[in-house]
CSV table of C-alpha atoms in Angstrom, one decimal:
chain,number,residue,atom,x,y,z
A,10,MET,CA,9.1,15.5,-13.5
A,11,LEU,CA,10.2,15.1,-9.8
A,12,VAL,CA,9.7,18.4,-8.0
A,13,VAL,CA,10.3,19.5,-4.2
A,14,LEU,CA,7.0,19.3,-2.8
A,15,ALA,CA,7.4,22.1,-0.6
A,16,ALA,CA,8.1,24.5,-3.8
A,17,PHE,CA,4.5,24.4,-4.4
A,18,LYS,CA,3.6,26.2,-1.3
A,19,GLY,CA,2.2,29.6,-2.0
A,20,TYR,CA,1.1,28.5,-5.5
A,21,ALA,CA,-2.1,30.1,-6.6
A,22,ILE,CA,-5.0,27.6,-6.8
A,23,GLU,CA,-7.0,29.1,-10.0
A,24,ALA,CA,-10.6,27.8,-10.3
A,25,THR,CA,-12.3,28.0,-13.9
A,26,ASP,CA,-13.8,31.5,-12.7
A,27,GLY,CA,-11.5,32.8,-10.1
A,28,SER,CA,-8.8,32.4,-7.6
A,29,MET,CA,-9.5,30.1,-4.6
A,30,GLY,CA,-6.4,30.8,-2.8
A,31,THR,CA,-2.9,29.3,-2.3
A,32,VAL,CA,-1.3,26.0,-1.3
A,33,SER,CA,-0.4,26.0,2.5
A,34,ASP,CA,0.3,22.2,2.8
A,35,PHE,CA,-0.1,18.9,1.4
A,36,LEU,CA,-1.7,15.6,3.4
A,37,PHE,CA,-0.4,12.4,2.2
A,38,ASP,CA,-0.9,8.7,3.0
A,39,ASP,CA,2.0,7.6,5.3
A,40,MET,CA,1.5,3.9,4.0
A,41,THR,CA,1.0,4.6,0.3
A,42,TRP,CA,3.3,7.8,0.2
A,43,LYS,CA,0.4,9.5,-2.4
A,44,VAL,CA,-0.5,13.1,-1.9
A,45,ARG,CA,-4.2,12.9,-1.2
A,46,TRP,CA,-4.9,16.5,-0.6
A,47,LEU,CA,-3.6,19.9,-1.1
A,48,VAL,CA,-4.6,22.2,1.8
A,49,VAL,CA,-5.9,25.7,0.4
A,50,ASP,CA,-5.3,29.1,2.4
A,51,THR,CA,-8.5,30.7,1.0
A,52,GLY,CA,-7.4,34.1,2.6
A,53,THR,CA,-10.4,36.1,3.1
A,54,TRP,CA,-12.8,33.8,1.1
A,55,LEU,CA,-14.2,31.0,2.9
A,56,LYS,CA,-12.3,31.7,5.9
A,57,SER,CA,-14.8,30.0,8.2
A,58,ARG,CA,-13.5,26.4,7.2
A,59,ARG,CA,-10.5,24.5,5.7
A,60,VAL,CA,-10.5,23.8,1.9
A,61,VAL,CA,-8.7,20.7,0.6
A,62,VAL,CA,-8.3,19.8,-2.9
A,63,HIS,CA,-7.5,16.6,-4.7
A,64,PRO,CA,-4.8,16.2,-7.0
A,65,ALA,CA,-7.2,14.9,-9.7
A,66,ALA,CA,-8.8,18.3,-9.9
A,67,ILE,CA,-5.3,19.8,-11.2
A,68,ARG,CA,-5.4,20.2,-15.0
A,69,LYS,CA,-2.4,22.1,-15.4
A,70,VAL,CA,0.8,23.1,-13.3
A,71,ASP,CA,2.1,26.5,-14.7
A,72,TYR,CA,5.6,26.6,-13.0
A,73,GLU,CA,6.6,30.2,-14.4
A,74,ARG,CA,3.1,31.7,-13.0
A,75,ARG,CA,3.4,29.7,-9.8
A,76,GLU,CA,0.0,28.5,-10.3
A,77,LEU,CA,-2.2,25.4,-10.3
A,78,LEU,CA,-5.2,25.3,-12.5
A,79,VAL,CA,-8.2,23.1,-11.4
A,80,THR,CA,-11.2,22.0,-13.1
A,81,LEU,CA,-13.4,23.6,-10.5
A,82,LYS,CA,-15.9,26.6,-9.9
A,83,MET,CA,-16.0,28.8,-7.1
A,84,ALA,CA,-19.5,28.1,-6.4
A,85,GLN,CA,-18.9,24.2,-6.5
A,86,VAL,CA,-16.0,24.6,-3.9
A,87,GLU,CA,-17.9,26.8,-1.8
A,88,ALA,CA,-21.0,24.4,-1.6
A,89,SER,CA,-18.8,21.4,-1.0
A,90,PRO,CA,-18.7,19.4,2.3
A,91,GLY,CA,-16.9,21.7,5.2
A,92,ILE,CA,-13.9,20.6,7.1
A,93,GLY,CA,-13.3,22.4,10.1
A,94,HIS,CA,-10.1,24.4,10.9
A,95,ASP,CA,-9.1,22.6,14.0
A,96,GLN,CA,-10.4,19.2,13.1
A,97,PRO,CA,-8.5,16.4,11.7
A,98,VAL,CA,-9.7,15.0,8.1
A,99,SER,CA,-11.9,12.0,9.0
A,100,ARG,CA,-12.6,9.0,6.8
A,101,GLN,CA,-16.2,10.2,6.5
A,102,ALA,CA,-15.2,13.7,5.4
A,103,GLU,CA,-12.8,12.3,2.9
A,104,LEU,CA,-15.7,9.8,1.6
A,105,ASP,CA,-18.0,12.8,1.4
A,106,LEU,CA,-16.0,14.8,-0.8
A,107,TYR,CA,-15.0,12.1,-3.1
A,108,GLU,CA,-18.7,11.6,-3.7
A,109,TYR,CA,-19.7,15.1,-3.8
A,110,TYR,CA,-16.9,15.9,-6.7
A,111,GLY,CA,-16.9,12.4,-8.3
A,112,TRP,CA,-13.1,11.9,-7.5
A,113,ASP,CA,-11.7,8.4,-7.7
A,114,PRO,CA,-10.3,7.6,-4.1
A,115,ILE,CA,-7.5,5.6,-6.0
A,116,TRP,CA,-6.7,8.3,-8.8
A,117,GLY,CA,-3.5,7.6,-10.3
A,118,GLY,CA,-3.1,4.1,-8.5
A,119,GLY,CA,-2.7,3.2,-4.9
A,120,GLY,CA,0.9,4.6,-4.7
A,121,TYR,CA,4.0,2.6,-4.5
A,122,PHE,CA,2.6,0.0,-1.9
A,123,GLY,CA,-1.0,-0.3,-3.4
A,124,ALA,CA,-4.0,1.2,-1.9
A,125,ARG,CA,-4.8,-2.0,0.4
A,126,ASN,CA,-1.8,-4.2,0.4
A,127,GLU,CA,-1.3,-6.2,3.3
A,128,SER,CA,2.2,-4.7,3.8
A,129,GLY,CA,3.9,-1.4,2.8
A,130,ALA,CA,7.1,0.3,2.7
A,131,GLY,CA,9.8,-1.9,4.7
A,132,GLY,CA,6.8,-4.2,5.9
A,133,VAL,CA,4.9,-1.6,7.7
A,134,LYS,CA,1.3,-2.8,7.8
A,135,ALA,CA,-1.1,-1.0,5.4
A,136,PRO,CA,-3.9,1.3,6.7
A,137,LEU,CA,-7.2,-0.4,5.9
A,138,SER,CA,-7.9,-3.9,4.7
A,139,ARG,CA,-11.6,-2.9,4.4
A,140,PRO,CA,-13.3,-0.7,1.7
A,141,LEU,CA,-11.6,2.7,1.2
A,142,PHE,CA,-12.9,5.3,3.8
A,143,ARG,CA,-15.9,3.7,4.6
A,144,ALA,CA,-16.7,5.1,8.2
A,145,PRO,CA,-19.2,4.0,10.4
A,146,PRO,CA,-22.6,6.1,10.2
A,147,HIS,CA,-23.0,8.7,13.1
A,148,GLN,CA,-25.0,11.7,13.9
A,149,PRO,CA,-23.3,15.3,13.9
A,150,GLY,CA,-21.7,16.0,17.1
A,151,ASP,CA,-21.3,12.4,18.3
A,152,ALA,CA,-17.8,12.9,19.9
A,153,SER,CA,-17.6,9.2,20.9
A,154,LEU,CA,-16.9,8.3,17.2
A,155,LEU,CA,-14.3,10.9,16.2
A,156,GLU,CA,-11.4,8.9,17.1
A,157,VAL,CA,-12.6,6.0,15.2
A,158,GLU,CA,-13.3,8.2,12.3
A,159,GLN,CA,-9.9,10.0,12.0
A,160,ASP,CA,-7.5,8.7,9.5
A,161,PRO,CA,-4.3,8.1,11.4
A,162,HIS,CA,-2.4,7.6,8.1
A,163,LEU,CA,-3.3,11.0,6.6
A,164,ARG,CA,-0.4,13.3,7.4
A,165,SER,CA,0.9,17.0,6.8
A,166,ALA,CA,4.0,17.0,4.7
A,167,ALA,CA,4.9,20.2,6.2
A,168,ALA,CA,5.0,19.0,9.7
A,169,MET,CA,7.4,16.1,8.6
A,170,ASN,CA,10.2,18.2,7.7
A,171,GLY,CA,12.8,18.2,10.6
A,172,TYR,CA,12.1,14.8,11.6
A,173,HIS,CA,15.3,12.8,12.7
A,174,VAL,CA,16.2,10.0,10.3
A,175,HIS,CA,17.8,6.7,11.8
A,176,ALA,CA,19.6,4.1,9.6
A,177,THR,CA,20.3,0.6,11.3
A,178,GLU,CA,23.0,1.8,13.3
A,179,GLY,CA,22.2,5.4,14.1
A,180,THR,CA,20.9,8.7,13.1
A,181,ILE,CA,21.9,10.1,9.7
A,182,GLY,CA,20.2,13.5,9.6
A,183,HIS,CA,16.8,15.0,9.4
A,184,ILE,CA,14.1,15.4,6.6
A,185,GLU,CA,14.6,18.5,4.8
A,186,ASN,CA,11.9,17.8,2.2
A,187,LEU,CA,10.1,15.2,-0.2
A,188,LEU,CA,10.3,14.8,-4.0
A,189,VAL,CA,7.2,14.3,-5.7
A,190,ASP,CA,6.1,13.1,-9.3
A,191,ASP,CA,4.0,16.0,-10.5
A,192,THR,CA,1.9,13.6,-12.9
A,193,ASN,CA,0.6,11.2,-10.3
A,194,TRP,CA,1.6,13.1,-7.1
A,195,ASP,CA,3.4,10.0,-5.7
A,196,ILE,CA,6.2,10.9,-3.4
A,197,ARG,CA,9.1,9.2,-4.8
A,198,TYR,CA,11.8,10.1,-2.5
A,199,VAL,CA,12.6,11.7,0.9
A,200,ILE,CA,15.5,14.5,0.8
A,201,ILE,CA,17.7,13.7,3.9
A,202,ASP,CA,20.1,16.7,5.2
A,203,THR,CA,23.1,15.0,6.7
A,204,ARG,CA,25.2,18.0,7.8
A,205,ASP,CA,25.6,16.8,11.4
A,206,TRP,CA,27.0,13.5,10.3
A,207,TRP,CA,28.3,14.3,6.9
A,208,PRO,CA,28.8,17.9,6.4
A,209,GLY,CA,27.4,19.4,3.1
A,210,SER,CA,25.6,16.4,2.0
A,211,HIS,CA,22.1,15.6,1.0
A,212,VAL,CA,20.7,12.2,0.1
A,213,LEU,CA,17.6,10.6,-1.3
A,214,ILE,CA,15.9,7.8,0.1
A,215,SER,CA,12.8,6.0,-1.2
A,216,PRO,CA,10.0,5.0,0.9
A,217,TYR,CA,10.9,1.6,0.3
A,218,ALA,CA,13.6,1.9,2.8
A,219,VAL,CA,11.2,3.3,5.6
A,220,THR,CA,10.4,0.6,8.0
A,221,ALA,CA,8.7,2.9,10.7
A,222,ILE,CA,7.5,6.4,11.2
A,223,ARG,CA,7.4,7.4,14.8
A,224,TRP,CA,4.9,10.3,14.7
A,225,GLU,CA,5.1,10.9,18.5
A,226,ASP,CA,8.8,11.0,18.7
A,227,HIS,CA,9.3,12.8,15.3
A,228,ASP,CA,11.7,10.2,13.7
A,229,VAL,CA,11.8,7.9,10.9
A,230,ARG,CA,13.5,4.4,11.0
A,231,LEU,CA,15.2,2.9,7.7
A,232,ASN,CA,16.4,-0.7,6.7
A,233,VAL,CA,19.8,0.8,5.3
A,234,THR,CA,23.1,1.0,6.9
A,235,ILE,CA,25.2,4.2,7.5
A,236,ALA,CA,28.0,2.8,5.1
A,237,GLU,CA,25.2,2.2,2.3
A,238,VAL,CA,24.1,6.1,2.7
A,239,LYS,CA,27.7,7.2,2.6
A,240,SER,CA,28.5,5.2,-0.6
A,241,SER,CA,25.3,5.9,-2.8
A,242,PRO,CA,25.4,7.6,-6.0
A,243,GLU,CA,25.8,11.4,-5.5
A,244,TRP,CA,22.9,13.5,-5.7
A,245,ASP,CA,23.1,17.0,-6.8
A,246,PRO,CA,20.2,19.3,-5.4
A,247,PHE,CA,20.2,21.6,-8.4
A,248,ALA,CA,20.1,19.0,-11.2
A,249,MET,CA,17.0,17.2,-12.2
A,250,VAL,CA,16.8,13.6,-11.1
A,251,THR,CA,17.2,11.5,-14.5
A,252,GLN,CA,16.1,8.0,-14.9
A,253,VAL,CA,19.6,6.7,-15.5
A,254,TYR,CA,20.4,8.3,-11.8
A,255,GLU,CA,17.3,6.7,-10.3
A,256,LYS,CA,18.3,3.2,-11.8
A,257,GLU,CA,21.9,3.8,-10.3
A,258,LEU,CA,20.4,4.5,-6.8
A,259,HIS,CA,17.8,1.8,-6.8
A,260,HIS,CA,20.3,-0.8,-8.0
A,261,HIS,CA,22.8,0.5,-5.1
A,262,TYR,CA,20.2,-0.2,-2.4
A,263,ASN,CA,18.4,-3.0,-4.3
A,264,TRP,CA,15.2,-1.2,-4.1
A,265,PRO,CA,12.3,-2.2,-6.5
A,266,GLY,CA,12.0,0.1,-9.6
A,267,TYR,CA,9.2,2.6,-10.3
A,268,GLY,CA,7.2,2.0,-13.2
A,269,SER,CA,9.2,1.8,-16.3
A,270,TYR,CA,12.5,0.5,-14.6
């Protein structure tokens, strides 16, 4: 099922023996468009460091109770490798977490564009051609390697909201949210609010259309025209996205299909 990613913010994360806290954000790979980590607000528990959980740990999503049930124990999380509050998540930190929990780095597949393809959405180059998350060895506190180790493609989903979106001829609106597949945590569509250009309308754009994300400028570039956006199949934000609608949308833009179509 496709779900607005921000709707999960505030969901309780329930370990097998207690409550770990609530979802505060998501970190996704801007090349494969796959959610890689859930960021947990632990409240007064483990407040000394940041806690992230891989989607592979989720055993059930309870939409009525607004809970994510995970296959983890509180003590297991408490003893996990730490990530500082003010530090970016490095490749080494990710590798440590994968090894500690036994999680698969390419769980659910590599996203729509593959874990290590030579090109990704709209021809944007994929992040790494070497094995996944293999960072150079270092000593704690070695600041000279921090920049090398940071994963520049791991991005905050919350921070992306509000980014300006540009079609080939000009701006068409701003990012309002992301639609995610709750089975494999792939980001399926970007939700664009077009109110400044096309009042009252929201449109869905696939990552296939993204040619560049300029993080420093807070904008996203697409390979679609304004005319194509305006004539695209109408999307109802209050209705579920059906496979029929997705087929129409992908046919309109000549995008590849997802999985079964």
